[in-house]
Amino acid sequence: MILKDWVLQMEAGGFVRRRPMTADTSGGDAAVAGASAGEEIHWLGGRFWGVSESLIGTLTPRIAGETELYVGHFYGSQEANDLSEPDYEGLPQGASTSTHMLAGAVAGIMEHCLMFPIDCVKTRMQSLQPEPAARYRNVMDALWRIVRTEGIWRPIRGLNVTAVGAGPAHALYFSCYERLKKVLSEIIHPGANSHLANGAAGCVATLLHDAVMNPAEVVKQRMQMYNSPYRGVLDCMRCVWQQEGVLAFYRSYTTQLTMNVPFQVLHFMTYEYLEELLNPQRHYNPSSHMVSGALAGAIAAATTTPLDVCKTLLNTQESLALDSVSQSGRHITGLGHAFRIVYRLGGLPAYFKGVQARVIYQMPSTAISWSVYEFFKYVITKHQHEKRRIQRDGEK
């Protein structure tokens, strides 16, 4: 019922065409028997939508310059048509940088929080010399054993520092990508989508994202390891700072970029290409955003797994791995050093440790990220459009 109410609200505003829904068919006596509960759910759905609209209304006035951008984009020679049937392809282009930042921050936080337990498993399965109790057959076996032996909260240890880092990191990531994609596309292929522009924009966006996110990644992965000695996030940060110096938080930055730049190039180019195939009109289409995001994430994740294994080794400075190659008391200091250590400990197969967990993590992760991002971008811009329509109606 909540979903149905939401769809009806969207239909009333002219943003979604009516589609047949199985829930619309008569339920006979069952529907009558559930009328009371249905009314309560209907009320909750209305309250949920009201709160969402209130939140958007509170945030969107802070988006500077949005109204002027709408006037130029929505109201041309076909003013009346634009007011009743705004084109989704026009909505994101009319959104300001602040809109992209807000939508990106929400998407990043939701993505990392929802997928954090799988991320914990991925980190452990990439361990080169794991403890006997931390050797897992697959992702589900790992999750079950971690919860059973270490407690139900263990798979989400370090979630708070990830959420704090993910907000600003993804705000910069999406806003930079959207802005550069538009500018470069006009230079490279005016009036059309350019895959080269998408890839170049993804590269620059990754530089900003990783600069913010890398310290949080270091802390998160050290707390995810089996028998992590840290009591909490602050204790981990203090110990790393005192024992290894501030540069330890950026020891894997170059490796992170070496991994994430090709990852994001593949990710963005694949996403935009799939969107052209599945959603050529570029309307708001949650299913196409989800499928395109999932496939783009899976392809990029599988391809860049060797670099992710090296990044994990640099972040965790795994003690058993260092001891087994006579590096006790020393640190792995760069990508080349990490590549050599990985090969010495496991040969070529070691570069693909945890690939299953990485793909399983990235597919829903990127699907969630793009779906939430496109949704909030749509809702925020729709809200601004409706405000503009009401203002214009009031002037008549």
mmCIF file of C-alpha atoms in Angstrom, residues 53 75 84 95 109 158 162 187 195-196 219 240 298 331 346 363 395:
data_model
loop_
_atom_site.group_PDB
_atom_site.id
_atom_site.type_symbol
_atom_site.label_atom_id
_atom_site.label_comp_id
_atom_site.label_asym_id
_atom_site.label_seq_id
_atom_site.Cartn_x
_atom_site.Cartn_y
_atom_site.Cartn_z
ATOM 1 C CA GLU A 53 8.353 16.143 0.984
ATOM 2 C CA TYR A 75 10.280 27.374 -19.908
ATOM 3 C CA SER A 84 2.603 19.454 -17.208
ATOM 4 C CA ALA A 95 19.926 20.442 -11.315
ATOM 5 C CA ILE A 109 26.021 6.589 2.857
ATOM 6 C CA GLY A 158 33.917 0.219 11.711
ATOM 7 C CA THR A 162 32.818 4.564 6.801
ATOM 8 C CA ILE A 187 33.727 19.729 -26.218
ATOM 9 C CA HIS A 195 31.943 7.750 -23.592
ATOM 10 C CA LEU A 196 35.392 9.352 -23.589
ATOM 11 C CA VAL A 219 40.675 2.482 9.743
ATOM 12 C CA VAL A 240 48.053 4.268 13.643
ATOM 13 C CA ALA A 298 30.358 -6.426 -11.477
ATOM 14 C CA HIS A 331 56.035 -2.032 6.483
ATOM 15 C CA GLY A 346 50.359 -17.267 -3.379
ATOM 16 C CA MET A 363 26.868 -5.575 -7.796
ATOM 17 C CA GLU A 395 0.916 35.136 -10.613
#
